[in-house]
Tab-separated table of C-alpha atoms and ligand atoms in Angstrom:
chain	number	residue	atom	x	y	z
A	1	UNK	CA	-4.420	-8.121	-35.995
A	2	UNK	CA	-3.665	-9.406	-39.537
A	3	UNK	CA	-3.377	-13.609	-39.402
A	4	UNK	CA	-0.023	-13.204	-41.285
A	5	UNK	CA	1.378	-11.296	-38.733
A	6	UNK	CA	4.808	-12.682	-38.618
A	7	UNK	CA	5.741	-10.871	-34.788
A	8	UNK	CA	2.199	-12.577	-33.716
A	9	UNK	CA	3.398	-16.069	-34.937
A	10	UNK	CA	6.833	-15.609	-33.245
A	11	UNK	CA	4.980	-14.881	-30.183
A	12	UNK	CA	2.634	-17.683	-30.209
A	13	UNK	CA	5.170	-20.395	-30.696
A	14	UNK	CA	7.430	-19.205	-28.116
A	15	UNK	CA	3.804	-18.959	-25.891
A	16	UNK	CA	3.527	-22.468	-26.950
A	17	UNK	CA	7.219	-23.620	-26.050
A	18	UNK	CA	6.656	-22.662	-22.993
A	19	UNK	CA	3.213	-24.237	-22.339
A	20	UNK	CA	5.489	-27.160	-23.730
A	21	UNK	CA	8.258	-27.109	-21.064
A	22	UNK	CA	5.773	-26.807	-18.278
A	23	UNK	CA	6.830	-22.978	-17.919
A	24	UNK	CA	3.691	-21.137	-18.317
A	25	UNK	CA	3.078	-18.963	-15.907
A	26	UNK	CA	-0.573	-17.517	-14.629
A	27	UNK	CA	-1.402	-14.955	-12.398
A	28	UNK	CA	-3.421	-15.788	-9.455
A	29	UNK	CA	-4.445	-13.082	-6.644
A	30	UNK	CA	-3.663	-14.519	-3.200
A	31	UNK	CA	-6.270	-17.107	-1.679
A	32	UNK	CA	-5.488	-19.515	1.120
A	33	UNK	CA	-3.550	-19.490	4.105
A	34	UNK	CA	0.005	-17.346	2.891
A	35	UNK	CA	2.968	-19.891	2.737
A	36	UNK	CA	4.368	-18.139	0.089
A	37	UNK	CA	4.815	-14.142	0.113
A	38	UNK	CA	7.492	-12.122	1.487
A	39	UNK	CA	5.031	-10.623	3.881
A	40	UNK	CA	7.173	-12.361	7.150
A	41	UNK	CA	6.435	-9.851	10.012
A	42	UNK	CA	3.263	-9.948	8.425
A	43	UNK	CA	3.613	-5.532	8.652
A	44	UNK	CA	1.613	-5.395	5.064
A	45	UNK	CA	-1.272	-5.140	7.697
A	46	UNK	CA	-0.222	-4.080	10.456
A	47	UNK	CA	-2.350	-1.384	11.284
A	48	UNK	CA	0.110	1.296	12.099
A	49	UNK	CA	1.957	0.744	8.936
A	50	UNK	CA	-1.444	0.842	7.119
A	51	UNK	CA	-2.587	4.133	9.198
A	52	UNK	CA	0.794	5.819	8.340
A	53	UNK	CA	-0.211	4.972	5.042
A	54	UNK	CA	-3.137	5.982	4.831
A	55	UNK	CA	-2.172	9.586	6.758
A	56	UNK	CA	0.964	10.311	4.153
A	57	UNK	CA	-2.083	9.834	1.014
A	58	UNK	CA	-3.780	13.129	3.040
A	59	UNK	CA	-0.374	14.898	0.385
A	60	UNK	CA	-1.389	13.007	-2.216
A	61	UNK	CA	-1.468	10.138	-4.097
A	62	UNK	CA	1.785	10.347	-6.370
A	63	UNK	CA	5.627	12.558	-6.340
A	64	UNK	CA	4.538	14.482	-9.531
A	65	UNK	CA	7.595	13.509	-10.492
A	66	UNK	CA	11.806	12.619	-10.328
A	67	UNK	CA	13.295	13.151	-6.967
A	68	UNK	CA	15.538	15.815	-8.865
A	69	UNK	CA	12.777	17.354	-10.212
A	70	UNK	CA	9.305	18.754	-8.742
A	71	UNK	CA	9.167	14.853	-7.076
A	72	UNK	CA	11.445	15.388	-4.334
A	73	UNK	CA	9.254	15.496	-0.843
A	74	UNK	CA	10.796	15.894	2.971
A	75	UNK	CA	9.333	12.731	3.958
A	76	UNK	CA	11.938	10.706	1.241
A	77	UNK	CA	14.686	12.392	3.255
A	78	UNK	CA	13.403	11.892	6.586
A	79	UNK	CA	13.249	7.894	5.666
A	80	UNK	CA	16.586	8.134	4.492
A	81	UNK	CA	18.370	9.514	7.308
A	82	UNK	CA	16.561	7.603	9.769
A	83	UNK	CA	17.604	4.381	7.431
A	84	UNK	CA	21.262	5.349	7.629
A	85	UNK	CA	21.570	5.258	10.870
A	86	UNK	CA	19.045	2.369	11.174
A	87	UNK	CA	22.309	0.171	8.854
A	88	UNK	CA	24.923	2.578	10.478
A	89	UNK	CA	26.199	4.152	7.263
A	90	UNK	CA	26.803	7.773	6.321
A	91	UNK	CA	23.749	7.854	4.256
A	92	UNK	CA	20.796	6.222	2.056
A	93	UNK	CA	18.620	6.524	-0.897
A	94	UNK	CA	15.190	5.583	-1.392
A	95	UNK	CA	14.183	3.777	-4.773
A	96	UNK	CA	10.749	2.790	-5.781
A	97	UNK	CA	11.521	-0.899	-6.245
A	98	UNK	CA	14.644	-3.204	-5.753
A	99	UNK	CA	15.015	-4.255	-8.835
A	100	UNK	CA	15.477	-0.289	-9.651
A	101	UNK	CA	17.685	-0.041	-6.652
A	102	UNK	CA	20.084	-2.710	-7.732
A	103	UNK	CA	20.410	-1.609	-11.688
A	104	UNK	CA	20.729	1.295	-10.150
A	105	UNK	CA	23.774	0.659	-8.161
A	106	UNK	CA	25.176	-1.911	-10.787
A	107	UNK	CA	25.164	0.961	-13.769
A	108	UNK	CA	26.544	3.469	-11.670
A	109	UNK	CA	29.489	2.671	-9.655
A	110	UNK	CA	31.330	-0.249	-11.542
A	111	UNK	CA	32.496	0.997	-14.420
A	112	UNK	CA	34.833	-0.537	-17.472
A	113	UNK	CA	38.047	-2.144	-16.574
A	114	UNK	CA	35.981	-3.077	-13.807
A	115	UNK	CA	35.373	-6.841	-12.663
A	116	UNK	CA	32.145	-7.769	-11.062
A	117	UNK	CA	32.378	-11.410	-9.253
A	118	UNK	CA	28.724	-12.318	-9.101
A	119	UNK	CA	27.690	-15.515	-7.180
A	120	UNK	CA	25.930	-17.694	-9.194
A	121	UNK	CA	22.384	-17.545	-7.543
A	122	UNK	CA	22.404	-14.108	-7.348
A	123	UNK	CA	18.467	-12.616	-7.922
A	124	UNK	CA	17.709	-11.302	-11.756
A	125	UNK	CA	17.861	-7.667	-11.041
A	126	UNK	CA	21.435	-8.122	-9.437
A	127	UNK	CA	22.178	-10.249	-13.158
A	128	UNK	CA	20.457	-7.713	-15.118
A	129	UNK	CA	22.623	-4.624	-13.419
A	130	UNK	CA	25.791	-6.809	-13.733
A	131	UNK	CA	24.643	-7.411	-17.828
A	132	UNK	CA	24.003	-3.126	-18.561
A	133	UNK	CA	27.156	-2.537	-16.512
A	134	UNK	CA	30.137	-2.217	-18.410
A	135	UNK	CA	32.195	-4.063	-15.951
A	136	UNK	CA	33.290	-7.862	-17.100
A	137	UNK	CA	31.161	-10.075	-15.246
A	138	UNK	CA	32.890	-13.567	-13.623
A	139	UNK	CA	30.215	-15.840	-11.951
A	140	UNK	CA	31.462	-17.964	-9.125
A	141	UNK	CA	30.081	-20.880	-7.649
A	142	UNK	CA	27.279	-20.071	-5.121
A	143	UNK	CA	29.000	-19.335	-1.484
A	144	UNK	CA	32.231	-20.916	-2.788
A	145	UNK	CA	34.749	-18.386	-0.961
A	146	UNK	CA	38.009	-20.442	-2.155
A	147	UNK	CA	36.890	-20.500	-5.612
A	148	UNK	CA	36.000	-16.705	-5.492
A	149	UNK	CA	39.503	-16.172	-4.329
A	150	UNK	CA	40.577	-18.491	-7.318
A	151	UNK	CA	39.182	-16.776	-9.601
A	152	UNK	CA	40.130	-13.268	-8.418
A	153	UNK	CA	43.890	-14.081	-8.286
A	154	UNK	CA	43.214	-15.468	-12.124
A	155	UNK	CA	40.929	-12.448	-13.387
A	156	UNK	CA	42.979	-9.584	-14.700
A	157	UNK	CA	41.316	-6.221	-13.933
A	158	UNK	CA	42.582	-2.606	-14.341
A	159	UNK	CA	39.947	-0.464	-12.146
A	160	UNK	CA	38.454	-1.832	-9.495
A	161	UNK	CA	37.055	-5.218	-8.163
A	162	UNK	CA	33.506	-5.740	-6.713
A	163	UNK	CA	31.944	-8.838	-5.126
A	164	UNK	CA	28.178	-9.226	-5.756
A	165	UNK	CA	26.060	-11.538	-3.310
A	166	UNK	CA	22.943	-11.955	-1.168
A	167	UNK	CA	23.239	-12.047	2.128
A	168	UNK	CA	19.868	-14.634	2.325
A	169	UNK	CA	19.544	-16.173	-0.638
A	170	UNK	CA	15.964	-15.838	-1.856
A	171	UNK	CA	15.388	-18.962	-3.857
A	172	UNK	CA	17.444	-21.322	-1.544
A	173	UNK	CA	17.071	-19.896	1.660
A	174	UNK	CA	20.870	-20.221	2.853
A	175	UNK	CA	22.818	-17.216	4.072
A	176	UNK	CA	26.206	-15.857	2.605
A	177	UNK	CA	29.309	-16.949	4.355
A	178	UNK	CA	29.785	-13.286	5.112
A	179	UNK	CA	32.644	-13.450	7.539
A	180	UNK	CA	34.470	-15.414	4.925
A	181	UNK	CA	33.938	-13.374	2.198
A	182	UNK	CA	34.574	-9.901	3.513
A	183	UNK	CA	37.823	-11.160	4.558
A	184	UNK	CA	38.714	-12.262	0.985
A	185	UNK	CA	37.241	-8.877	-0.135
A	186	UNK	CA	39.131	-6.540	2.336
A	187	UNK	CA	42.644	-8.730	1.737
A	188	UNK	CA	42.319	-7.933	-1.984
A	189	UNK	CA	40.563	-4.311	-1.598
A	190	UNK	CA	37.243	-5.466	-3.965
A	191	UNK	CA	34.092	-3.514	-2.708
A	192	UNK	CA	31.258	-5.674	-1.328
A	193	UNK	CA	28.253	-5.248	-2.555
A	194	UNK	CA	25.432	-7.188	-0.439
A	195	UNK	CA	22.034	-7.271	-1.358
A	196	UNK	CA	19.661	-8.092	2.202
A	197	UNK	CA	16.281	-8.174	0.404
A	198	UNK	CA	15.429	-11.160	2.375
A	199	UNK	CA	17.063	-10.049	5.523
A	200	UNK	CA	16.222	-6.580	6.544
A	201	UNK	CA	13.941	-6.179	8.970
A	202	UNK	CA	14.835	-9.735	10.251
A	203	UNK	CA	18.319	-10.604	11.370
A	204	UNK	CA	20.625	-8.718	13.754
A	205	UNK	CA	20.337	-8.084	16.968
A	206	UNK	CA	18.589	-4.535	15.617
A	207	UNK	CA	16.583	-6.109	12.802
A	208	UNK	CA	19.080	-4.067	10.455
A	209	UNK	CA	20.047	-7.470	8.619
A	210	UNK	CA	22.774	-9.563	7.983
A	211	UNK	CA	25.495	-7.382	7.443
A	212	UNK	CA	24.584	-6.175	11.136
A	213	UNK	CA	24.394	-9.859	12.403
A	214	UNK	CA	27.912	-10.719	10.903
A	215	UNK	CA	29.332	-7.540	12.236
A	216	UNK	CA	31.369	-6.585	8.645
A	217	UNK	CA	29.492	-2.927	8.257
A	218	UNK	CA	32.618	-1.589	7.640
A	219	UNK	CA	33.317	-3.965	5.004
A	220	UNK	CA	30.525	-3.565	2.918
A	221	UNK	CA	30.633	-0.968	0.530
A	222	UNK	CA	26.822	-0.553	-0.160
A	223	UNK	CA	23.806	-2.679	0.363
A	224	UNK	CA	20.388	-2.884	-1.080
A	225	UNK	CA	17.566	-3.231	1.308
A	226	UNK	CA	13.981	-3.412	-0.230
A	227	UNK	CA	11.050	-2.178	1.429
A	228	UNK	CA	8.441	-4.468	-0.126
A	229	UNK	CA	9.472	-7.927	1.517
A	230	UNK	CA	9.655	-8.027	5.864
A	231	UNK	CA	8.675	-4.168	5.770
A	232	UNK	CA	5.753	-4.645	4.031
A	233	UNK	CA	5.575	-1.763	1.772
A	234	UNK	CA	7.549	-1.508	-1.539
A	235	UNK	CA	10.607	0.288	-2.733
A	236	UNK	CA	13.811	-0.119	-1.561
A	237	UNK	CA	16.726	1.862	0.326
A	238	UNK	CA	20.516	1.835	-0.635
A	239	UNK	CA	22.620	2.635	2.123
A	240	UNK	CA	26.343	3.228	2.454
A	241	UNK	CA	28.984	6.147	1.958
A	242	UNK	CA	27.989	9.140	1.260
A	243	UNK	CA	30.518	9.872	-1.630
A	244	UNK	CA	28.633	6.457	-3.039
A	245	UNK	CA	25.457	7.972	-2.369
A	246	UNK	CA	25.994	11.033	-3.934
A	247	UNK	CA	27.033	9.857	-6.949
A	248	UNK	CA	24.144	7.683	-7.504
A	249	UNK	CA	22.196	10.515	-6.592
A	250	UNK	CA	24.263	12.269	-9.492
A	251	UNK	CA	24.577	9.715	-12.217
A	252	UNK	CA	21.837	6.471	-11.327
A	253	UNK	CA	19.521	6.726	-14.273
A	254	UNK	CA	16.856	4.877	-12.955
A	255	UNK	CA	16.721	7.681	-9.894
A	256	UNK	CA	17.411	10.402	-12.037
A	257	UNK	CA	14.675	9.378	-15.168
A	258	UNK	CA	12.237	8.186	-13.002
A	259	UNK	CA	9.192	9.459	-11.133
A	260	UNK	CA	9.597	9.100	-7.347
A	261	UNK	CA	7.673	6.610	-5.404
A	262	UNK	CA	4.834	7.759	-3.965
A	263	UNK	CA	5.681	9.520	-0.414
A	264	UNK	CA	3.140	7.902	1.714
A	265	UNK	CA	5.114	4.670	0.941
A	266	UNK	CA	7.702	6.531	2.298
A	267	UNK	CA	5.862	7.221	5.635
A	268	UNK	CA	4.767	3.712	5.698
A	269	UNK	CA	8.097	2.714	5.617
A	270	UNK	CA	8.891	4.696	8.806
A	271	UNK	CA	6.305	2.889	10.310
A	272	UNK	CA	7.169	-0.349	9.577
A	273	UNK	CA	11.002	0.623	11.067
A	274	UNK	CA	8.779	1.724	14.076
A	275	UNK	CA	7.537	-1.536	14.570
A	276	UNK	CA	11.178	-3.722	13.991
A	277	UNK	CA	12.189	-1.544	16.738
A	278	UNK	CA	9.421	-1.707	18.838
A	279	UNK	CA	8.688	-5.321	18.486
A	280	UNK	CA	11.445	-7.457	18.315
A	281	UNK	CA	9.182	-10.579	19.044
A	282	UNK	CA	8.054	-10.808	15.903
A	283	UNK	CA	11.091	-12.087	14.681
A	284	UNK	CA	12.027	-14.254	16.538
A	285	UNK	CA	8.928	-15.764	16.488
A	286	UNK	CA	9.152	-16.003	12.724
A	287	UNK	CA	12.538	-17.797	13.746
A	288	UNK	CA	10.874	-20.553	16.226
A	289	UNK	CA	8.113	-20.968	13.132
A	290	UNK	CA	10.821	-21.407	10.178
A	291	UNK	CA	12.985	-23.856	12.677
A	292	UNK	CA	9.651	-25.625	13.391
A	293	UNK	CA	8.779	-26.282	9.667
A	294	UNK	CA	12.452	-27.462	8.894
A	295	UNK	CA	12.399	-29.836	11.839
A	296	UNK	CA	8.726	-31.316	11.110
A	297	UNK	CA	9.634	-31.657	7.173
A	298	UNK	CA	13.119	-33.209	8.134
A	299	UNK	CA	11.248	-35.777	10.637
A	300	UNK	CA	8.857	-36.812	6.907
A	301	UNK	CA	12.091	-37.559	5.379
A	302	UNK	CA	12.432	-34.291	3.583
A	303	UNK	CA	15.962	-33.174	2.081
A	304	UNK	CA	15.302	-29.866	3.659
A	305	UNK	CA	18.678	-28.050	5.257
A	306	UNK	CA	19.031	-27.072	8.530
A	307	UNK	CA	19.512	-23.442	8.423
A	308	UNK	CA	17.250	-20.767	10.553
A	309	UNK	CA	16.004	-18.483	7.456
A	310	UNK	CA	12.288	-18.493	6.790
A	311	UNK	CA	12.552	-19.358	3.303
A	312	UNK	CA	12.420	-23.301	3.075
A	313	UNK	CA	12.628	-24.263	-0.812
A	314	UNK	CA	11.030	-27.569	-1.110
A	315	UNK	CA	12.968	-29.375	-4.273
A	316	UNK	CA	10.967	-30.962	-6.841
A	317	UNK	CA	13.046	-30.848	-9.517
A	318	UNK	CA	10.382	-31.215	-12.648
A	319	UNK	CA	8.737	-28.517	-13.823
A	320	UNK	CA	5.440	-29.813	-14.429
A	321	UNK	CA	5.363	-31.685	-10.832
A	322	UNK	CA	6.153	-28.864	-8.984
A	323	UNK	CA	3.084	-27.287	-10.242
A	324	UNK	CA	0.892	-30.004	-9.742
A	325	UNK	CA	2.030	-30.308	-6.137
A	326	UNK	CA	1.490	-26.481	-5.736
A	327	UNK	CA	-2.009	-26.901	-7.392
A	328	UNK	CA	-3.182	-29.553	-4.935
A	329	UNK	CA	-1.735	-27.648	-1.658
A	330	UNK	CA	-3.436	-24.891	-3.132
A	331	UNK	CA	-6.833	-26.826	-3.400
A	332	UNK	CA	-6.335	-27.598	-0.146
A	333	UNK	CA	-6.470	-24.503	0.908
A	334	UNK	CA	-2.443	-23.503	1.293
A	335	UNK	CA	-1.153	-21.051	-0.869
A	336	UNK	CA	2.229	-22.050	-2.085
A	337	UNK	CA	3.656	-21.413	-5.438
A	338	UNK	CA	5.769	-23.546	-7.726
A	339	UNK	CA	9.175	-22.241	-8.963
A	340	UNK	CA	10.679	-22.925	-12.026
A	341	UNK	CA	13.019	-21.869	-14.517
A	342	UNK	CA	14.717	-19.541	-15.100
A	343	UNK	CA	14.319	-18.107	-11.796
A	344	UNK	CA	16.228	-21.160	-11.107
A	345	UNK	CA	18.452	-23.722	-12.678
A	346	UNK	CA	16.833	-25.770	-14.988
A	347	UNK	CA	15.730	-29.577	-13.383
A	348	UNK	CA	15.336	-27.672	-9.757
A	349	UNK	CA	11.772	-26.921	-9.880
A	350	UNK	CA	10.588	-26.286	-6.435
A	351	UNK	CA	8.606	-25.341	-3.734
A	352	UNK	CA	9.265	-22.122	-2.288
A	353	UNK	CA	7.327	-21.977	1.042
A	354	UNK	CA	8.171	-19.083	3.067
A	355	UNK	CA	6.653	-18.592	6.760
A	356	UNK	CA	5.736	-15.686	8.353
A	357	UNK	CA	4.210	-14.795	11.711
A	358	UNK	CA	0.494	-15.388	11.272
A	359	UNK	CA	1.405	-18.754	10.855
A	360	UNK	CA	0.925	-21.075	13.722
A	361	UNK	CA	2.669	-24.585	14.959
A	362	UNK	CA	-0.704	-26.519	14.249
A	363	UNK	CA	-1.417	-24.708	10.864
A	364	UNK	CA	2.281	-25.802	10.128
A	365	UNK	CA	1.484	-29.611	10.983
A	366	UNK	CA	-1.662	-29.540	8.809
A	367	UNK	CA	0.322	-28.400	5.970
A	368	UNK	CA	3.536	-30.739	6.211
A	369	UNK	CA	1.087	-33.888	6.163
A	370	UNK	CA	-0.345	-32.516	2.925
A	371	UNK	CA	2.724	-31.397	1.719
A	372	UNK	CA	4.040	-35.305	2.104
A	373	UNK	CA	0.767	-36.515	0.190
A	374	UNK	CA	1.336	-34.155	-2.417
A	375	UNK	CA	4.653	-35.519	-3.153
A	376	UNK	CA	3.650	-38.890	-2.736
A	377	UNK	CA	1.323	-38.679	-5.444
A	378	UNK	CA	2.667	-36.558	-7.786
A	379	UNK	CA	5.719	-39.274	-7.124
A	380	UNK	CA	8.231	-37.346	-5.939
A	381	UNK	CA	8.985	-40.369	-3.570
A	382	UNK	CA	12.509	-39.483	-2.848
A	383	UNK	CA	11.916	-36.727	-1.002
A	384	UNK	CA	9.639	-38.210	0.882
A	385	UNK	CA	10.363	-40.972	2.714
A	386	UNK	CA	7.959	-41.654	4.974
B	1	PLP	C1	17.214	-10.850	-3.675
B	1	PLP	C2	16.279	-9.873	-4.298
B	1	PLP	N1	16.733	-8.685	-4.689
B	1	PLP	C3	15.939	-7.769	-5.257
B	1	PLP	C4	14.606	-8.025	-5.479
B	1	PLP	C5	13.757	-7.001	-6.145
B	1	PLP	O1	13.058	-6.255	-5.195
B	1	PLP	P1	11.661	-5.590	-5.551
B	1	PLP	O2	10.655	-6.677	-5.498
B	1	PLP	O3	11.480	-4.530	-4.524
B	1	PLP	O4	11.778	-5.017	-6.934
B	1	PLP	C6	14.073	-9.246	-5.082
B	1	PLP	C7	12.637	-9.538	-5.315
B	1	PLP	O5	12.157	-10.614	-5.248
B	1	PLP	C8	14.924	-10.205	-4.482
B	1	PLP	O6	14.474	-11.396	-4.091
């Protein structure tokens, strides 16, 4: 490239600003004991998720193409039905990543004259669906029901109102009030959107997720469940009416223009709904682990909330600390990553250590007193106390 290259220049100082604000980001394969992926049944390797993998390849490797197109396959509807009645809704739709699934859904059903309440730590491909919509977007304060109402009695709207939330959120780690909410939903007829990334597989007395737990099925209009986080495979299944279903089967351009995952992910998926039916153990002993860690960083002094999720943010707060503190866990053999901006607010750089079930209570002790050090000497004092 020519040195006068005025895109290359752009590019290099915003590089630079970033190196600047301690927000350069590298990639880095995992290594070290996993305190950090979204792996929390740990069914990535399960071997009869990675068998029915490795049997749906004997079809081949890829779709070949869009669902409505030559990429359709019997196995995509098989997962689907079975994942309907796994949520208990009329039907679902497989999608090759969340963050498809929910621009998906966000594109297609809200529509202008619309309002879309969005909480305010909603994930980025719930923002980005709410941005392409043509809905007007209100954000409300994170799991503030009486300010959601607020604002819904104050928000003129024409069509139709939708809520937008999480039902774990993924950065924080605290559920949605979702008793609370679907009340103020069904009392002014918006359509609840819920997003259980972070819960599927985990909560309920099925595994189904949150919604399930709470007991509001009814009241949700549709919600996104990926595949890739406590199922261990990738993708990610909408589930809900099948008038809503149909149309995104209809209209959703990222469905419709894109090629279909491939089906042994599909397969693999089955599988992994095999074994959150088949082994309920595993999640509650990923409960007994997260309520573990909480309790042993809460006896150090750490501001970490009681809650029973097994995503435990630790809060650092600057940017460049949190990565130094990440850096030294990870020298010590612990992989946990630093998160900063913007996948959260500015001045809340944290930890986000996540637990999963090949983690064990002595492995958890090791790590808390290095986690303590850490702090210590990056001085982050506050947090910890002792
Ligand atoms: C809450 C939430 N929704 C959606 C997604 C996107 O899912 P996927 O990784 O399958 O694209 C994520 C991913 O981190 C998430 O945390």
């Amino acid at each position: 490239m020519r040195e006068d290259n005025a895109l290359e220049s752009r590019v290099r100082a915003r590089l630079a600003e970033l190196r600047a604000q301690g927000l350069l980001r590298s990639l880095r394969p995992p290594a070290g004991i996993d305190l950090s992926s979204n792996d929390y049944l740990c069914l990535s390797t399960h071997p009869a998720v990675v068998g029915a993998f490795a049997a749906g390849l004997a079809r081949g490797a890829g779709s070949t193409g869009s669902r409505l197109l030559r990429g359709d396959r019997d196995v995509f509807a098989d997962l689907e039905r079975r994942f309907a009645a796994f949520k208990r809704t009329e039907r679902a739709l497989f999608f090759s990543s969340g963050y498809l699934a929910n621009i998906a859904v966000l594109t297609t059903l809200p529509e202008a004259g619309d309002v879309i309440f969005s909480d305010e730590c909603n994930h980025a491909s719930l923002i980005d669906g709410i941005r392409l919509s043509r809905a007007t977007r209100v954000v409300f304060p994170h799991n503030d029901v009486d300010g959601l109402a607020r604002l819904m009695e104050s928000t003129p709207c024409t069509g139709t109102r939708f809520v937008v939330i999480e039902s774990l959120y993924s950065m924080e780690g605290n559920r949605a009030p979702l008793a609370q909410l679907s009340a103020v939903c069904r009392s002014r007829r918006a359509a609840l959107i819920i997003d259980e990334a972070h819960a599927v597989g985990l909560f309920g007395e099925r595994g189904s997720g949150l919604v399930e737990d709470a007991g509001i099925s009814d009241d949700v209009l549709v919600s996104i469940n990926t595949a890739g986080k406590a199922l261990g495979v990738g993708g990610a299944l909408v589930a809900g009416p099948a008038w809503a279903v149909e149309y995104l089967v209809q209209r959703a351009r990222p469905f419709v223009f894109s090629t279909a995952a491939p089906p042994a992910m599909a397969s693999a998926i089955a599988a992994s709904l095999d074994v959150v039916r088949d082994e309920p153990f595993r999640r509650e002993r990923l409960q007994t682990l997260a309520q573990y860690l909480r309790r042993r960083l809460q006896s150090c002094g750490l501001d970490v909330r009681d809650d029973t999720s097994q995503i435990v943010p630790v809060h650092v707060g600057d940017n460049e600390a949190a990565v130094a503190i990440a850096q030294a866990l990870q020298a010590d053999g612990f992989d946990v990553r630093a998160i900063r901006p913007p996948t959260v607010p500015a001045g809340t750089a944290r930890l986000r250590v996540s637990v999963n079930t090949g983690l064990d209570e002595e492995t958890l002790d090791r790590f808390t007193d290095r986690l303590v050090h850490a702090l210590k000497e990056a001085g982050v004092c506050s947090a910890a106390s002792s």
